[in-house]
Coordinates of C-alpha atoms in Angstrom, one line a residue:
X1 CA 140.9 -8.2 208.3
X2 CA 144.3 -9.0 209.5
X3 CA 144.6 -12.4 210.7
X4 CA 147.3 -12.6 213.5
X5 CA 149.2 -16.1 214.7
X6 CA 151.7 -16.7 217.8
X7 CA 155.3 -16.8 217.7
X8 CA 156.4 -20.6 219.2
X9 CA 159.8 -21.5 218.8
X10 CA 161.0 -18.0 216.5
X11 CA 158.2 -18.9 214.2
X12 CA 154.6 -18.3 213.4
X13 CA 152.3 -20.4 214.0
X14 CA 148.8 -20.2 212.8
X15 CA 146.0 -22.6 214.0
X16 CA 142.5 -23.0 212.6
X17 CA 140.7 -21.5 215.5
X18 CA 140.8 -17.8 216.0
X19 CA 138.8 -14.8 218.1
X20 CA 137.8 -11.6 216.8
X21 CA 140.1 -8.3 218.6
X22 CA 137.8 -5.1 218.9
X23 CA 138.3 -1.5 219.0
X24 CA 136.7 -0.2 222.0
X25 CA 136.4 3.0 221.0
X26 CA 134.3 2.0 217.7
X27 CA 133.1 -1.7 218.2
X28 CA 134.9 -2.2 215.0
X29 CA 136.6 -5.6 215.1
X30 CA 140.6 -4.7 214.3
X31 CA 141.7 -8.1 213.7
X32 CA 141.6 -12.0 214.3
X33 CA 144.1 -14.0 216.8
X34 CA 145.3 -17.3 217.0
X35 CA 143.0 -19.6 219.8
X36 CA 145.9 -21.5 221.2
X37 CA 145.4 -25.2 222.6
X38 CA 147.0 -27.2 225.7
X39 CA 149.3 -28.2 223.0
X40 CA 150.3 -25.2 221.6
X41 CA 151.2 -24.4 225.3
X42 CA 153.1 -27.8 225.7
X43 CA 155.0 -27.0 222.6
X44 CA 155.6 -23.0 223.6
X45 CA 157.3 -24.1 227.2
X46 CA 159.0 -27.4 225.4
X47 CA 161.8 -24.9 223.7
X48 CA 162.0 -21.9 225.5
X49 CA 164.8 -23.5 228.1
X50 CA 167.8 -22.2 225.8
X51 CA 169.6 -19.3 228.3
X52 CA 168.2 -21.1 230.8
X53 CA 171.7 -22.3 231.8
X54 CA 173.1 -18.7 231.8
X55 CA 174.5 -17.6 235.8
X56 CA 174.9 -13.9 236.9
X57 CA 178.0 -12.7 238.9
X58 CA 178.1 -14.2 242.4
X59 CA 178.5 -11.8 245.4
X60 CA 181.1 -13.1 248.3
X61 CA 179.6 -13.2 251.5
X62 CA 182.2 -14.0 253.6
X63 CA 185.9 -14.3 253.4
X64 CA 188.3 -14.9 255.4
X65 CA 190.0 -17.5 257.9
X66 CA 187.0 -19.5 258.6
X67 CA 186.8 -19.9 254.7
X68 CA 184.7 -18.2 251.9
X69 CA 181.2 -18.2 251.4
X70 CA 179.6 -17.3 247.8
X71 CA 176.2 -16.3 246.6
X72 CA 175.3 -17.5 243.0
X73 CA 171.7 -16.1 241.6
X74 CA 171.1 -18.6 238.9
X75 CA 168.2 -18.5 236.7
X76 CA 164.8 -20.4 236.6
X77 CA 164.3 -21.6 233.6
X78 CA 160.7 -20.9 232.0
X79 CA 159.1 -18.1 233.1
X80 CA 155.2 -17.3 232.4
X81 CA 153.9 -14.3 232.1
X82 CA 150.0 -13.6 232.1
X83 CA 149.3 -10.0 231.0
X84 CA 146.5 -7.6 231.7
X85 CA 144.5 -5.5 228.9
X86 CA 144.8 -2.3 230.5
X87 CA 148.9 -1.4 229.3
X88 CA 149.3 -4.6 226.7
X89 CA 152.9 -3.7 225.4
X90 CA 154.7 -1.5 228.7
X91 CA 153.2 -4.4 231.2
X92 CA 154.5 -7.2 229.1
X93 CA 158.2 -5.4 228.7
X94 CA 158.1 -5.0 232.5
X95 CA 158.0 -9.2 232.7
X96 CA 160.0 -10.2 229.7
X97 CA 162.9 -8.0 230.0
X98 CA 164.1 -9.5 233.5
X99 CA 163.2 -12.7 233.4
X100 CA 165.6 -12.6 230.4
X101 CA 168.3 -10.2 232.0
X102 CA 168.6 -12.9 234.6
X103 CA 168.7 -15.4 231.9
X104 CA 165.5 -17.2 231.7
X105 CA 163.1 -17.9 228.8
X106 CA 159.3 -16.9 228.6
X107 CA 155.8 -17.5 228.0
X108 CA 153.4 -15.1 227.7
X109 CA 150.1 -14.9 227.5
X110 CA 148.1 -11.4 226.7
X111 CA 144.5 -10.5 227.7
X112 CA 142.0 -11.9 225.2
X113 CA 141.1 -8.4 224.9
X114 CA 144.4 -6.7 223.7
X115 CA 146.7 -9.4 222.4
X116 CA 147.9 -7.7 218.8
X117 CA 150.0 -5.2 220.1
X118 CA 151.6 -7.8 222.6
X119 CA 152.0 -10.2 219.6
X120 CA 153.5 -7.4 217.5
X121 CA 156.0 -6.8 220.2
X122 CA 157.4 -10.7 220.1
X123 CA 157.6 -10.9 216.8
X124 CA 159.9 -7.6 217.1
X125 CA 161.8 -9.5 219.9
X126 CA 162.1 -13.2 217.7
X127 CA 163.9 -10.6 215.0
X128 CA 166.6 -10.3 216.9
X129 CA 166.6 -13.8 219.6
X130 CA 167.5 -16.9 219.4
X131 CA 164.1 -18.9 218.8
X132 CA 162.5 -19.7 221.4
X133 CA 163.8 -17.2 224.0
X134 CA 160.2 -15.5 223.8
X135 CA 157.0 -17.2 222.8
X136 CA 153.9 -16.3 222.9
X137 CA 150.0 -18.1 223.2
X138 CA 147.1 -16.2 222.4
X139 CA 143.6 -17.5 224.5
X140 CA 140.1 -16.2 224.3
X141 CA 139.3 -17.9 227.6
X142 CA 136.9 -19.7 226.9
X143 CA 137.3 -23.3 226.4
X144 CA 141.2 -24.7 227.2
X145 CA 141.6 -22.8 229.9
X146 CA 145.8 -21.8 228.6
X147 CA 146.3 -19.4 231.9
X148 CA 145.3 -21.9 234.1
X149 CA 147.1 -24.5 232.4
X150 CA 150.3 -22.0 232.8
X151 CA 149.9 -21.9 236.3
X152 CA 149.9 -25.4 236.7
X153 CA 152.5 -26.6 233.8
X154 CA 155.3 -28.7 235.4
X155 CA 157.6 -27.3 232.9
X156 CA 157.3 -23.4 234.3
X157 CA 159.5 -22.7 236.9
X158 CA 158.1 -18.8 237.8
X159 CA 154.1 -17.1 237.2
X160 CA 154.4 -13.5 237.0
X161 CA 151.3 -11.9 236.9
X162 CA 149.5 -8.5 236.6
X163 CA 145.5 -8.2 237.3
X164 CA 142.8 -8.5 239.6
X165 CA 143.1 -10.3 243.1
X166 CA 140.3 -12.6 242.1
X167 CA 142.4 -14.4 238.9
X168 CA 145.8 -13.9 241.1
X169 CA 144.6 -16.3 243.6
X170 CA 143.6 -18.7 241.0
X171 CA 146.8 -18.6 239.4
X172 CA 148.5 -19.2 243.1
X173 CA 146.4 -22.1 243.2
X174 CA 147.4 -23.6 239.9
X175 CA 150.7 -22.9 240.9
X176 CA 151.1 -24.6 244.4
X177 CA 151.6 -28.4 243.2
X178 CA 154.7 -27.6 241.0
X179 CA 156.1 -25.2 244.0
X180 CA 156.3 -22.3 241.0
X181 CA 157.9 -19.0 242.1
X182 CA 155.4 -16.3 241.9
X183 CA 155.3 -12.6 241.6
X184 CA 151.6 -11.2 241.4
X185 CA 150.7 -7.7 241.5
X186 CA 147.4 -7.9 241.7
X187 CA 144.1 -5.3 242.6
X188 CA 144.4 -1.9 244.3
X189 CA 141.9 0.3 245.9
X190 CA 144.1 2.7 246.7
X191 CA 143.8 5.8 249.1
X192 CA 144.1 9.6 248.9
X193 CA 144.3 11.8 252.2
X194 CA 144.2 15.5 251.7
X195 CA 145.5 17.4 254.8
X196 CA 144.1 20.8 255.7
X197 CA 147.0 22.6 254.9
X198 CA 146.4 22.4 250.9
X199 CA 145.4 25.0 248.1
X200 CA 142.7 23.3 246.5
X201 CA 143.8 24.9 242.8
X202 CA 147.7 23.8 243.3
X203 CA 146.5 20.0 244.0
X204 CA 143.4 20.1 241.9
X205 CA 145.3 18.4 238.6
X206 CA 147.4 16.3 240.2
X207 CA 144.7 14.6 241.8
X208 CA 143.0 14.4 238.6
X209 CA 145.4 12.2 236.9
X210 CA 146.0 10.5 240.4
X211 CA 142.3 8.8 240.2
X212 CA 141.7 9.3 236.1
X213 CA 144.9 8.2 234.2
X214 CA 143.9 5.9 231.5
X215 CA 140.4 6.6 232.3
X216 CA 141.2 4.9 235.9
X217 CA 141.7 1.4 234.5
X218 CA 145.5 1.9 236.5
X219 CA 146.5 -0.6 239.3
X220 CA 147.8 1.7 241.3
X221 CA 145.0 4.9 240.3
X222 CA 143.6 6.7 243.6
X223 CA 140.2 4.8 243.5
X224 CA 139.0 6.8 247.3
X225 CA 139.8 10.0 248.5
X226 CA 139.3 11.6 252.1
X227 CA 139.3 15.6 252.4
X228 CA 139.4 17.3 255.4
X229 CA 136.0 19.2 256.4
X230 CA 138.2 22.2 256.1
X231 CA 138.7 22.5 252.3
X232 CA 136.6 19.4 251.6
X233 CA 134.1 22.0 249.5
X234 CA 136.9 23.5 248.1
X235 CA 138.8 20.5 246.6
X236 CA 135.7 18.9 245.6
X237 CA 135.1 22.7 243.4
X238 CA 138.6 22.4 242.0
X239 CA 138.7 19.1 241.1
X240 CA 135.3 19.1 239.2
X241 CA 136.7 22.6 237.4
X242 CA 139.9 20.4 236.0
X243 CA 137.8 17.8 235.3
X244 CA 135.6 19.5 232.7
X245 CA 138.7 20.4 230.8
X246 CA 139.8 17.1 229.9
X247 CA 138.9 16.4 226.5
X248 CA 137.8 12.1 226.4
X249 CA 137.5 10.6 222.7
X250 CA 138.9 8.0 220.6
X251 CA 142.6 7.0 220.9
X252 CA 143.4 8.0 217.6
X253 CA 142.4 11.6 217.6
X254 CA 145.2 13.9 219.2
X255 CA 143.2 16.1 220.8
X256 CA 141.9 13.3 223.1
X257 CA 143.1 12.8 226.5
X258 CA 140.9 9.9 227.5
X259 CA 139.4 7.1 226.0
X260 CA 136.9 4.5 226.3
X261 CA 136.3 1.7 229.2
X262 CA 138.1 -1.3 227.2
X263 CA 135.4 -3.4 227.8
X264 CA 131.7 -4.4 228.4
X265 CA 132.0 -6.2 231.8
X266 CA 134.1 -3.6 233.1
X267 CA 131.8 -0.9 231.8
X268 CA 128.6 -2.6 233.5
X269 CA 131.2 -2.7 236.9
X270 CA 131.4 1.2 236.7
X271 CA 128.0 1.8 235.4
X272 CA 126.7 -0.1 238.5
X273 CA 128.6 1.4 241.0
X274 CA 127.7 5.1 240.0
X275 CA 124.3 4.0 239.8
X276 CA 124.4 3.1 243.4
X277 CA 126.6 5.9 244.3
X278 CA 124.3 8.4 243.1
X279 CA 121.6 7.3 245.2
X280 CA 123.5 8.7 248.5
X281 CA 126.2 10.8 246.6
X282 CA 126.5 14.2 245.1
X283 CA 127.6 13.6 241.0
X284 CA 130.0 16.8 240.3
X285 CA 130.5 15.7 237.0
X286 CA 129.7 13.5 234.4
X287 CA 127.8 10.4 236.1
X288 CA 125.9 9.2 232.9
X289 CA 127.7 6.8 230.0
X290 CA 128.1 8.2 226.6
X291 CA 128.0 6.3 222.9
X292 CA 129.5 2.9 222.9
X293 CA 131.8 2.7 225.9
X294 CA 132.5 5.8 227.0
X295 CA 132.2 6.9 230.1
X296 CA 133.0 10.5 231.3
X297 CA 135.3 11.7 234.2
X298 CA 133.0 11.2 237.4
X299 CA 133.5 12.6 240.6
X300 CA 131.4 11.9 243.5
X301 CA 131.1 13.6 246.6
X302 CA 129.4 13.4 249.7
X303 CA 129.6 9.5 250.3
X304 CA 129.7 7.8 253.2
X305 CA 132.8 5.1 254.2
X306 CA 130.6 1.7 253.7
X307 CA 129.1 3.0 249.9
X308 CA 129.6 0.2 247.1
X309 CA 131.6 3.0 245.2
X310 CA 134.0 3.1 248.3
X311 CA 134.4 -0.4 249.6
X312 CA 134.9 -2.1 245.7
X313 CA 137.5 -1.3 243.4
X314 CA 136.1 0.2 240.0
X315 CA 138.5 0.1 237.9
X316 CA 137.2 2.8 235.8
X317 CA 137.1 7.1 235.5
X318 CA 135.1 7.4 238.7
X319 CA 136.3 8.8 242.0
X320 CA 134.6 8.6 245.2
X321 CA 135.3 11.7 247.9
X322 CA 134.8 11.2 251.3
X323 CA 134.7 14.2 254.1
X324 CA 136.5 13.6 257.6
X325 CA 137.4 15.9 260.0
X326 CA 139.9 13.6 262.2
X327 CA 143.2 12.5 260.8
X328 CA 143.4 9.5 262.9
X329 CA 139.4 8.4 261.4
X330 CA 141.0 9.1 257.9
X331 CA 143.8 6.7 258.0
X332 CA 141.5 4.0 259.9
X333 CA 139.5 4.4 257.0
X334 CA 142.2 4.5 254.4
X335 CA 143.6 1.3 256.0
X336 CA 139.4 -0.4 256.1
X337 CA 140.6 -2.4 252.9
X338 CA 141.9 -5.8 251.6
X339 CA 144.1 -4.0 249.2
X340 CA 147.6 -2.1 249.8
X341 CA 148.9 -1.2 246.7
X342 CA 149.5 2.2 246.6
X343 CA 148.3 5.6 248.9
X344 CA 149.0 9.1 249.0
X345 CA 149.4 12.2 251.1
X346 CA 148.7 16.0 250.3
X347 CA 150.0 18.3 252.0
X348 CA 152.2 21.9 251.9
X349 CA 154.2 20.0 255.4
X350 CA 155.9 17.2 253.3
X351 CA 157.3 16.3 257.4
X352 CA 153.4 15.8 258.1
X353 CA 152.6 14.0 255.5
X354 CA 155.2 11.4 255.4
X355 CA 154.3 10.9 259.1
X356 CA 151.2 9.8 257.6
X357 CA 151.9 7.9 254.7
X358 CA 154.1 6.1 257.0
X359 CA 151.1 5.0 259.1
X360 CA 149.5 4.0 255.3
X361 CA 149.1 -0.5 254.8
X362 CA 150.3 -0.5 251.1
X363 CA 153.6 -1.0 249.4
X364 CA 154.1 2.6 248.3
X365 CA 153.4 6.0 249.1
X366 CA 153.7 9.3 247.1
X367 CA 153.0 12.8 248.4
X368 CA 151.6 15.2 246.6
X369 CA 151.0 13.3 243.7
X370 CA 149.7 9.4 243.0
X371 CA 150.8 6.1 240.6
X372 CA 154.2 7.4 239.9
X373 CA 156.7 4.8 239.4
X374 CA 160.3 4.1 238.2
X375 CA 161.9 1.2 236.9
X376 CA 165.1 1.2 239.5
X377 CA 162.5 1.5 242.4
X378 CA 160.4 -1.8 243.7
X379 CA 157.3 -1.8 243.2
X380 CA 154.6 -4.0 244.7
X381 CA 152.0 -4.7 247.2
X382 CA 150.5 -5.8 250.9
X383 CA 147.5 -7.7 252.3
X384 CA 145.6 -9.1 248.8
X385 CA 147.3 -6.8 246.2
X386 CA 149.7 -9.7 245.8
X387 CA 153.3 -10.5 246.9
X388 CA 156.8 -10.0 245.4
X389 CA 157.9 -7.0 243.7
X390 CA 158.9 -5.7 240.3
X391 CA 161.7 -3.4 239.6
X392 CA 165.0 -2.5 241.0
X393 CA 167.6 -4.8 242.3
X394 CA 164.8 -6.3 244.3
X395 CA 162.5 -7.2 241.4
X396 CA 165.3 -8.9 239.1
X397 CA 166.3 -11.2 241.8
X398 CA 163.3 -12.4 242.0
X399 CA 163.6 -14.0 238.8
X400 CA 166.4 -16.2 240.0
X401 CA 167.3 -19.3 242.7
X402 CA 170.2 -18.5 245.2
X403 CA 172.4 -21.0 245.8
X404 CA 175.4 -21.0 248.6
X405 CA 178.9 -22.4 248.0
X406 CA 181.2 -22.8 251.0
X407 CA 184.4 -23.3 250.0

């Protein structure tokens, strides 16, 4: 079974103590990872300061017969990244690549669930850097607590972390007594509102993969959608006809399009939920688990606003649909949530829809389609889906200090 260390310093390092990585599409175990220690983690932030010293171009603010005034962005120093198990390698490019265009160094720490293809992606990266720019600690969790320790290690200067609201507050916690910076991007329940104007069979796919890419386990996935009385039958037809086209199976065959829940707890989370859901709700599709940890597209209608399925985020291929026949009781209800991640608008009247998506509490808003984002747009969220953003202009500054010269 391959046996797989962490890269500390450009080097491997293997320890004693290792956890077992499985497939969740087989139960197969995969392969063994390194069970790092406080010290490993001491050692990890103890060399990763060498671009810290690196500046970017400074911006003049002001020049002219009162004198000139400068901007310099400088970087942080160590940054540490805590990753989630849902996109190991894409979510772990989207920290490393600029805290190091902005000259810091990192630490990063993958889920205990998915760390191989995270630690195959530093070892990649150490080919090419000077040790130490990238390192990475691999953690089961469950004894040294190494996230936790991250959020709290005097030598980070900067958290940056993806996953539920529940960790990100912790890791604000550990981070308050060193001052850290901190970008968290954190849970979403996110909202759909389809407008009256729609033909159920243009919109039917799109909201599909809106609420079921990756199998739902997406931050920013429509986990609640609100149809209007008018097509609400309709839609709910459409969407359950797309649905049973979409082939789910293991990863590694190419005719699947979705796979497994990754994991047991969040397989009990969706099992639970549809359990309750179908006490009140009207399963369209699907609704019962498969072998292992599969779980097929689910779409529920007929629920009220205050069902479990509704209120909680599940993280998982299930989609609650909710009737309304006011627009004004749609967005209330939209808005009835400690998340704000992401929401979307469907509509033929693009004018009438960003009219409502403006009205929307989260930090983005699509219409006519849902979880689209781009790497030179800034992405991030309101109320308890976390601060800061990620992307564009705005998400690389946030990897730096300002500092003012007057001159």
């Amino acid at each position: 079974m391959p046996r797989h260390g962490m890269m500390i310093d450009g080097r491997r390092v293997d320890v004693a103590a290792t956890f077992d990585v499985t497939d969740p599409a087989t139960g197969d175990t995969v392969g063994s990872v390194a069970n790092a220690t406080l010290g490993d983690l001491d050692r990890a932030v103890a060399w990763a300061r060498y671009t810290a010293g690196l500046a970017l171009p400074m911006k003049v603010l002001q020049d002219n017969n009162e004198g000139r005034i400068e901007m310099h962005r400088k970087p942080l120093g160590v940054v540490g990244s805590i990753t989630p198990w849902n996109f190991p390698v894409m979510i772990a490019v989207w920290h490393i690549l600029p805290a190091l265009r902005t000259g810091n160094t990192v630490v990063i720490k993958p889920s205990p669930y998915t760390p191989i293809a995270t630690v195959r992606l530093v070892e990649i990266m150490n080919e090419v850097l000077p040790a130490g720019v990238v390192n990475i600690v691999t953690s089961d969790d469950r004894e040294d607590n190494i996230g936790a320790a991250m959020s709290s290690h005097p030598g980070i200067r900067k958290m940056v972390f993806t996953g539920s609201t529940a960790t990100g507050k912790r890791v604000m916690a550990g981070a308050a007594e060193t001052m850290k910076r901190l970008t968290l991007e954190l849970g979403g329940n996110d909202a759909g509102i389809v407008l009256p104007d729609v033909d159920p069979d243009e919109i039917a796919e799109g909201l599909f993969w809106g609420g079921f890419n990756n199998s739902g386990q997406t931050c920013a996935a429509m986990k609640r959608l609100y149809v209007h009385e008018d097509v609400y039958d309709e839609v709910c037809e459409a969407l359950a006809a797309y649905a049973a086209t979409v082939p789910v199976g293991n990863g590694e065959d190419e005719g699947s399009a979705l796979g497994p829940i990754n994991n047991q707890m969040q397989f009990d989370k969706v099992k639970r939920l549809v359990d309750d859901a179908k006490s009140t709700g009207r399963v369209l599709l699907g609704g019962a688990p498969g072998a292992g940890l599969f779980f097929p597209p689910t779409p529920i209608a007929d629920l009220s606003p205050d069902a479990l399925l509704v209120r909680e985020e599940q993280f998982g291929p299930v989609l609650p649909i909710i009737r309304y026949s006011d627009i004004d009781e749609a967005i209330a209800q939209a808005n009835n949530s400690e998340n704000g991640l992401g929401g979307s608008v469907w509509s033929r009247d693009v004018e009438k829809a960003k009219a409502v998506g403006a009205r929307l509490q989260c930090g983005s808003v699509w219409i006519n389609k849902h979880g689209a984002i781009q790497p030179n747009i800034p992405f991030g969220g309101v109320k308890s889906s976390g601060f800061g953003v990620e992307f564009g202009e705005e998400g690389l500054a946030e990897y730096t200090d300002i500092q003012i010269l007057y001159c």
